[in-house]
mmCIF file of C-alpha atoms in Angstrom:
data_model
loop_
_atom_site.group_PDB
_atom_site.id
_atom_site.type_symbol
_atom_site.label_atom_id
_atom_site.label_comp_id
_atom_site.label_asym_id
_atom_site.label_seq_id
_atom_site.Cartn_x
_atom_site.Cartn_y
_atom_site.Cartn_z
ATOM 1 C CA UNK A 1 -10.135 -39.349 -20.752
ATOM 2 C CA UNK A 2 -11.569 -36.529 -22.830
ATOM 3 C CA UNK A 3 -13.198 -33.636 -21.059
ATOM 4 C CA UNK A 4 -15.394 -31.131 -22.865
ATOM 5 C CA UNK A 5 -15.994 -27.570 -21.703
ATOM 6 C CA UNK A 6 -19.285 -28.352 -19.954
ATOM 7 C CA UNK A 7 -17.798 -31.125 -17.862
ATOM 8 C CA UNK A 8 -14.822 -28.945 -16.975
ATOM 9 C CA UNK A 9 -17.154 -26.176 -15.839
ATOM 10 C CA UNK A 10 -19.068 -28.664 -13.710
ATOM 11 C CA UNK A 11 -15.874 -29.983 -12.118
ATOM 12 C CA UNK A 12 -14.351 -26.544 -11.576
ATOM 13 C CA UNK A 13 -17.315 -24.415 -10.481
ATOM 14 C CA UNK A 14 -15.851 -23.529 -7.083
ATOM 15 C CA UNK A 15 -12.484 -22.596 -8.612
ATOM 16 C CA UNK A 16 -14.116 -20.560 -11.361
ATOM 17 C CA UNK A 17 -16.183 -18.704 -8.745
ATOM 18 C CA UNK A 18 -12.972 -17.927 -6.854
ATOM 19 C CA UNK A 19 -11.432 -16.429 -9.988
ATOM 20 C CA UNK A 20 -14.596 -14.424 -10.652
ATOM 21 C CA UNK A 21 -14.208 -12.888 -7.186
ATOM 22 C CA UNK A 22 -10.611 -11.937 -7.957
ATOM 23 C CA UNK A 23 -11.617 -10.428 -11.296
ATOM 24 C CA UNK A 24 -14.622 -8.613 -9.841
ATOM 25 C CA UNK A 25 -16.922 -9.968 -12.574
ATOM 26 C CA UNK A 26 -19.616 -12.663 -12.682
ATOM 27 C CA UNK A 27 -19.956 -14.515 -15.968
ATOM 28 C CA UNK A 28 -23.341 -15.228 -17.502
ATOM 29 C CA UNK A 29 -21.708 -18.062 -19.459
ATOM 30 C CA UNK A 30 -19.022 -19.769 -17.358
ATOM 31 C CA UNK A 31 -17.922 -21.779 -20.375
ATOM 32 C CA UNK A 32 -16.232 -18.642 -21.718
ATOM 33 C CA UNK A 33 -14.143 -18.243 -18.575
ATOM 34 C CA UNK A 34 -13.282 -21.950 -18.545
ATOM 35 C CA UNK A 35 -12.204 -21.859 -22.182
ATOM 36 C CA UNK A 36 -9.996 -18.821 -21.486
ATOM 37 C CA UNK A 37 -8.070 -20.944 -18.987
ATOM 38 C CA UNK A 38 -7.353 -23.913 -21.281
ATOM 39 C CA UNK A 39 -3.805 -23.938 -22.619
ATOM 40 C CA UNK A 40 -3.158 -25.677 -25.924
ATOM 41 C CA UNK A 41 -1.049 -28.320 -24.170
ATOM 42 C CA UNK A 42 -4.080 -29.447 -22.120
ATOM 43 C CA UNK A 43 -6.394 -29.458 -25.142
ATOM 44 C CA UNK A 44 -3.876 -31.553 -27.062
ATOM 45 C CA UNK A 45 -3.553 -34.115 -24.264
ATOM 46 C CA UNK A 46 -7.337 -34.365 -23.980
ATOM 47 C CA UNK A 47 -7.763 -34.659 -27.766
ATOM 48 C CA UNK A 48 -9.850 -31.494 -27.705
ATOM 49 C CA UNK A 49 -8.273 -29.665 -30.637
ATOM 50 C CA UNK A 50 -9.701 -26.152 -30.914
ATOM 51 C CA UNK A 51 -10.954 -26.149 -27.343
ATOM 52 C CA UNK A 52 -8.079 -24.010 -26.106
ATOM 53 C CA UNK A 53 -7.843 -20.304 -25.318
ATOM 54 C CA UNK A 54 -6.011 -19.140 -28.439
ATOM 55 C CA UNK A 55 -8.985 -17.561 -30.255
ATOM 56 C CA UNK A 56 -10.087 -15.768 -27.092
ATOM 57 C CA UNK A 57 -6.497 -14.586 -26.697
ATOM 58 C CA UNK A 58 -6.648 -13.137 -30.210
ATOM 59 C CA UNK A 59 -9.860 -11.295 -29.330
ATOM 60 C CA UNK A 60 -8.566 -10.085 -25.970
ATOM 61 C CA UNK A 61 -5.405 -8.702 -27.568
ATOM 62 C CA UNK A 62 -7.497 -6.530 -29.907
ATOM 63 C CA UNK A 63 -9.875 -5.482 -27.107
ATOM 64 C CA UNK A 64 -7.010 -4.440 -24.817
ATOM 65 C CA UNK A 65 -5.407 -2.366 -27.587
ATOM 66 C CA UNK A 66 -8.693 -0.549 -28.189
ATOM 67 C CA UNK A 67 -9.701 -0.010 -24.556
ATOM 68 C CA UNK A 68 -6.282 1.131 -23.375
ATOM 69 C CA UNK A 69 -5.780 3.266 -26.474
ATOM 70 C CA UNK A 70 -9.146 4.932 -25.815
ATOM 71 C CA UNK A 71 -8.265 5.452 -22.148
ATOM 72 C CA UNK A 72 -4.893 7.039 -22.958
ATOM 73 C CA UNK A 73 -6.398 9.205 -25.717
ATOM 74 C CA UNK A 74 -8.749 10.865 -23.225
ATOM 75 C CA UNK A 75 -6.430 10.852 -20.225
ATOM 76 C CA UNK A 76 -3.254 12.295 -21.767
ATOM 77 C CA UNK A 77 -4.364 14.962 -24.203
ATOM 78 C CA UNK A 78 -0.894 16.584 -24.107
ATOM 79 C CA UNK A 79 0.950 13.491 -25.357
ATOM 80 C CA UNK A 80 1.844 12.968 -29.022
ATOM 81 C CA UNK A 81 0.711 9.987 -31.074
ATOM 82 C CA UNK A 82 4.136 8.329 -30.916
ATOM 83 C CA UNK A 83 4.288 8.719 -27.125
ATOM 84 C CA UNK A 84 0.780 7.308 -26.711
ATOM 85 C CA UNK A 85 1.727 4.328 -28.880
ATOM 86 C CA UNK A 86 4.800 3.608 -26.748
ATOM 87 C CA UNK A 87 2.834 3.990 -23.521
ATOM 88 C CA UNK A 88 0.141 1.603 -24.710
ATOM 89 C CA UNK A 89 2.802 -0.889 -25.794
ATOM 90 C CA UNK A 90 4.356 -0.784 -22.317
ATOM 91 C CA UNK A 91 0.976 -1.656 -20.795
ATOM 92 C CA UNK A 92 0.077 -4.544 -23.108
ATOM 93 C CA UNK A 93 3.496 -6.202 -23.500
ATOM 94 C CA UNK A 94 4.134 -9.717 -22.210
ATOM 95 C CA UNK A 95 5.918 -8.614 -19.054
ATOM 96 C CA UNK A 96 3.191 -6.239 -17.859
ATOM 97 C CA UNK A 97 0.289 -8.527 -18.786
ATOM 98 C CA UNK A 98 1.978 -11.360 -16.892
ATOM 99 C CA UNK A 99 2.235 -9.031 -13.903
ATOM 100 C CA UNK A 100 -1.515 -8.313 -14.172
ATOM 101 C CA UNK A 101 -2.162 -12.063 -14.361
ATOM 102 C CA UNK A 102 -0.098 -12.703 -11.232
ATOM 103 C CA UNK A 103 -2.097 -10.082 -9.331
ATOM 104 C CA UNK A 104 -5.184 -12.304 -9.659
ATOM 105 C CA UNK A 105 -3.189 -15.562 -9.259
ATOM 106 C CA UNK A 106 -4.254 -16.569 -12.763
ATOM 107 C CA UNK A 107 -1.615 -19.293 -13.027
ATOM 108 C CA UNK A 108 -3.363 -21.281 -10.292
ATOM 109 C CA UNK A 109 -6.502 -21.643 -12.399
ATOM 110 C CA UNK A 110 -4.979 -22.692 -15.743
ATOM 111 C CA UNK A 111 -5.609 -26.061 -17.338
ATOM 112 C CA UNK A 112 -2.173 -27.165 -18.527
ATOM 113 C CA UNK A 113 -0.822 -30.337 -20.045
ATOM 114 C CA UNK A 114 1.193 -32.543 -17.703
ATOM 115 C CA UNK A 115 4.513 -31.656 -19.317
ATOM 116 C CA UNK A 116 3.834 -27.914 -19.289
ATOM 117 C CA UNK A 117 2.654 -28.088 -15.700
ATOM 118 C CA UNK A 118 5.763 -29.999 -14.654
ATOM 119 C CA UNK A 119 8.013 -27.401 -16.323
ATOM 120 C CA UNK A 120 6.615 -24.541 -14.209
ATOM 121 C CA UNK A 121 4.181 -23.411 -16.900
ATOM 122 C CA UNK A 122 1.997 -21.670 -14.342
ATOM 123 C CA UNK A 123 4.802 -19.167 -13.708
ATOM 124 C CA UNK A 124 5.791 -18.563 -17.348
ATOM 125 C CA UNK A 125 5.183 -14.977 -18.457
ATOM 126 C CA UNK A 126 4.351 -16.079 -22.011
ATOM 127 C CA UNK A 127 1.557 -18.406 -20.834
ATOM 128 C CA UNK A 128 0.251 -15.974 -18.209
ATOM 129 C CA UNK A 129 0.112 -12.996 -20.584
ATOM 130 C CA UNK A 130 -1.736 -15.005 -23.233
ATOM 131 C CA UNK A 131 -4.194 -16.355 -20.673
ATOM 132 C CA UNK A 132 -4.815 -12.826 -19.367
ATOM 133 C CA UNK A 133 -5.672 -11.663 -22.878
ATOM 134 C CA UNK A 134 -7.972 -14.670 -23.242
ATOM 135 C CA UNK A 135 -9.794 -13.762 -20.022
ATOM 136 C CA UNK A 136 -10.264 -10.206 -21.292
ATOM 137 C CA UNK A 137 -11.626 -11.654 -24.538
ATOM 138 C CA UNK A 138 -14.007 -13.873 -22.563
ATOM 139 C CA UNK A 139 -15.276 -10.911 -20.503
ATOM 140 C CA UNK A 140 -15.841 -8.939 -23.717
ATOM 141 C CA UNK A 141 -17.826 -11.801 -25.240
ATOM 142 C CA UNK A 142 -19.851 -12.271 -22.071
ATOM 143 C CA UNK A 143 -20.449 -8.705 -20.921
ATOM 144 C CA UNK A 144 -19.664 -6.361 -23.785
ATOM 145 C CA UNK A 145 -17.460 -3.324 -24.278
ATOM 146 C CA UNK A 146 -18.582 -1.203 -21.301
ATOM 147 C CA UNK A 147 -17.953 -4.082 -18.896
ATOM 148 C CA UNK A 148 -14.430 -4.599 -20.233
ATOM 149 C CA UNK A 149 -13.713 -0.858 -19.964
ATOM 150 C CA UNK A 150 -14.668 -0.897 -16.285
ATOM 151 C CA UNK A 151 -12.468 -3.899 -15.509
ATOM 152 C CA UNK A 152 -9.462 -2.756 -17.568
ATOM 153 C CA UNK A 153 -9.556 0.693 -15.964
ATOM 154 C CA UNK A 154 -9.680 -0.836 -12.489
ATOM 155 C CA UNK A 155 -6.630 -3.011 -13.119
ATOM 156 C CA UNK A 156 -4.552 -0.757 -15.372
ATOM 157 C CA UNK A 157 -5.051 2.816 -14.126
ATOM 158 C CA UNK A 158 -2.831 2.274 -11.033
ATOM 159 C CA UNK A 159 0.067 1.509 -13.433
ATOM 160 C CA UNK A 160 -0.440 4.487 -15.735
ATOM 161 C CA UNK A 161 1.564 7.088 -13.815
ATOM 162 C CA UNK A 162 4.540 4.769 -13.284
ATOM 163 C CA UNK A 163 4.590 3.649 -16.930
ATOM 164 C CA UNK A 164 4.265 7.223 -18.177
ATOM 165 C CA UNK A 165 7.171 8.345 -15.995
ATOM 166 C CA UNK A 166 9.281 5.402 -17.207
ATOM 167 C CA UNK A 167 8.473 6.259 -20.812
ATOM 168 C CA UNK A 168 9.235 9.953 -20.453
ATOM 169 C CA UNK A 169 12.512 9.195 -18.687
ATOM 170 C CA UNK A 170 13.568 6.679 -21.340
ATOM 171 C CA UNK A 171 12.642 9.162 -24.084
ATOM 172 C CA UNK A 172 14.146 12.265 -22.453
ATOM 173 C CA UNK A 173 17.337 12.441 -24.539
ATOM 174 C CA UNK A 174 15.523 12.261 -27.855
ATOM 175 C CA UNK A 175 12.890 14.775 -26.703
ATOM 176 C CA UNK A 176 15.558 17.255 -25.586
ATOM 177 C CA UNK A 177 17.468 16.716 -28.848
ATOM 178 C CA UNK A 178 14.306 17.404 -30.886
ATOM 179 C CA UNK A 179 13.464 20.498 -28.841
ATOM 180 C CA UNK A 180 16.892 22.122 -29.251
ATOM 181 C CA UNK A 181 17.360 21.070 -32.872
ATOM 182 C CA UNK A 182 13.984 22.526 -33.813
ATOM 183 C CA UNK A 183 14.668 25.843 -32.071
ATOM 184 C CA UNK A 184 18.416 26.326 -32.548
ATOM 185 C CA UNK A 185 19.448 23.734 -35.150
ATOM 186 C CA UNK A 186 21.950 22.392 -32.631
ATOM 187 C CA UNK A 187 21.912 19.544 -30.099
ATOM 188 C CA UNK A 188 23.094 19.282 -26.469
ATOM 189 C CA UNK A 189 26.247 17.673 -25.097
ATOM 190 C CA UNK A 190 26.657 15.301 -22.124
ATOM 191 C CA UNK A 191 29.610 14.974 -19.798
ATOM 192 C CA UNK A 192 30.394 12.762 -16.816
ATOM 193 C CA UNK A 193 31.028 15.022 -13.819
ATOM 194 C CA UNK A 194 31.836 12.302 -11.325
ATOM 195 C CA UNK A 195 31.847 8.625 -10.355
ATOM 196 C CA UNK A 196 31.251 7.287 -6.838
ATOM 197 C CA UNK A 197 31.273 3.887 -5.191
ATOM 198 C CA UNK A 198 32.980 0.531 -5.847
ATOM 199 C CA UNK A 199 33.493 -0.712 -9.396
ATOM 200 C CA UNK A 200 30.562 -3.135 -9.231
ATOM 201 C CA UNK A 201 28.162 -0.505 -7.887
ATOM 202 C CA UNK A 202 29.197 2.841 -9.336
ATOM 203 C CA UNK A 203 27.013 5.950 -9.310
ATOM 204 C CA UNK A 204 27.572 8.338 -12.201
ATOM 205 C CA UNK A 205 26.789 12.062 -12.179
ATOM 206 C CA UNK A 206 26.201 13.519 -15.641
ATOM 207 C CA UNK A 207 25.385 17.032 -16.792
ATOM 208 C CA UNK A 208 23.838 18.131 -20.079
ATOM 209 C CA UNK A 209 25.051 21.397 -21.592
ATOM 210 C CA UNK A 210 24.010 23.600 -24.480
ATOM 211 C CA UNK A 211 26.025 26.540 -25.747
ATOM 212 C CA UNK A 212 28.260 26.355 -22.643
ATOM 213 C CA UNK A 213 25.268 26.486 -20.288
ATOM 214 C CA UNK A 214 24.346 23.605 -17.940
ATOM 215 C CA UNK A 215 20.718 22.693 -18.593
ATOM 216 C CA UNK A 216 20.385 19.829 -16.094
ATOM 217 C CA UNK A 217 22.065 16.981 -14.258
ATOM 218 C CA UNK A 218 21.343 13.415 -13.286
ATOM 219 C CA UNK A 219 22.662 10.564 -11.145
ATOM 220 C CA UNK A 220 22.251 6.843 -11.787
ATOM 221 C CA UNK A 221 23.988 3.485 -11.773
ATOM 222 C CA UNK A 222 24.867 3.699 -15.469
ATOM 223 C CA UNK A 223 26.053 6.522 -17.712
ATOM 224 C CA UNK A 224 23.119 5.985 -20.070
ATOM 225 C CA UNK A 225 20.474 6.311 -17.356
ATOM 226 C CA UNK A 226 22.304 9.282 -15.795
ATOM 227 C CA UNK A 227 22.179 11.006 -19.197
ATOM 228 C CA UNK A 228 18.442 10.308 -19.455
ATOM 229 C CA UNK A 229 17.911 11.752 -15.984
ATOM 230 C CA UNK A 230 19.973 14.814 -16.876
ATOM 231 C CA UNK A 231 17.886 15.307 -20.027
ATOM 232 C CA UNK A 232 14.676 14.897 -17.994
ATOM 233 C CA UNK A 233 15.942 17.515 -15.526
ATOM 234 C CA UNK A 234 16.655 19.887 -18.440
ATOM 235 C CA UNK A 235 13.196 19.342 -19.913
ATOM 236 C CA UNK A 236 11.590 20.109 -16.566
ATOM 237 C CA UNK A 237 13.454 23.406 -16.475
ATOM 238 C CA UNK A 238 12.865 24.354 -20.106
ATOM 239 C CA UNK A 239 9.226 23.370 -20.555
ATOM 240 C CA UNK A 240 6.375 25.147 -18.763
#
């Protein structure tokens, strides 16, 4: 039996209201929210081609890039363009958007085809991240830019510090290399100072040296991460 958007809204009003409460936003046009929740598998089964969330997902993807880019531009004046790009990418990738979707139990509200539902589609990061973008697109269409900014900031700002620290740690070796190359035309060296623990759970201690001077050290469960932590330690000592 075919179901159009209006009949779905009528049947799902209580559920849609529950999601509105979780999002902290009341829609003027509930059809937008309903459409954001319709996966292509459901639309196909109901012979409602085009009545899925893919166009809203496209819009939400662009809106998130703009809003988060604008937020980072004003919040982290000291960061370079490349660093801002990486930080934004870490906030709008599939894994993080799926995490945002799970925080509002978005999977529970999706309209999925029977096969997709039976194959745990409500837990799939790919489906959740796309649906989250579609919801953002729906909010933009319904309430405009300022409304989306308020909602995105509320959900994403708590993750900014953690993501920035992850980015800076992951980028520490290249940043230290650039710093020393630019100033001295020479790069640092890394050495493993020690290994502790059983073979399946080793902890490595690594130091980074430059011109026979130890600049920093780090400990981690892999040599690569220990090197990054050593480089981060060096940067903390070298930079004001």
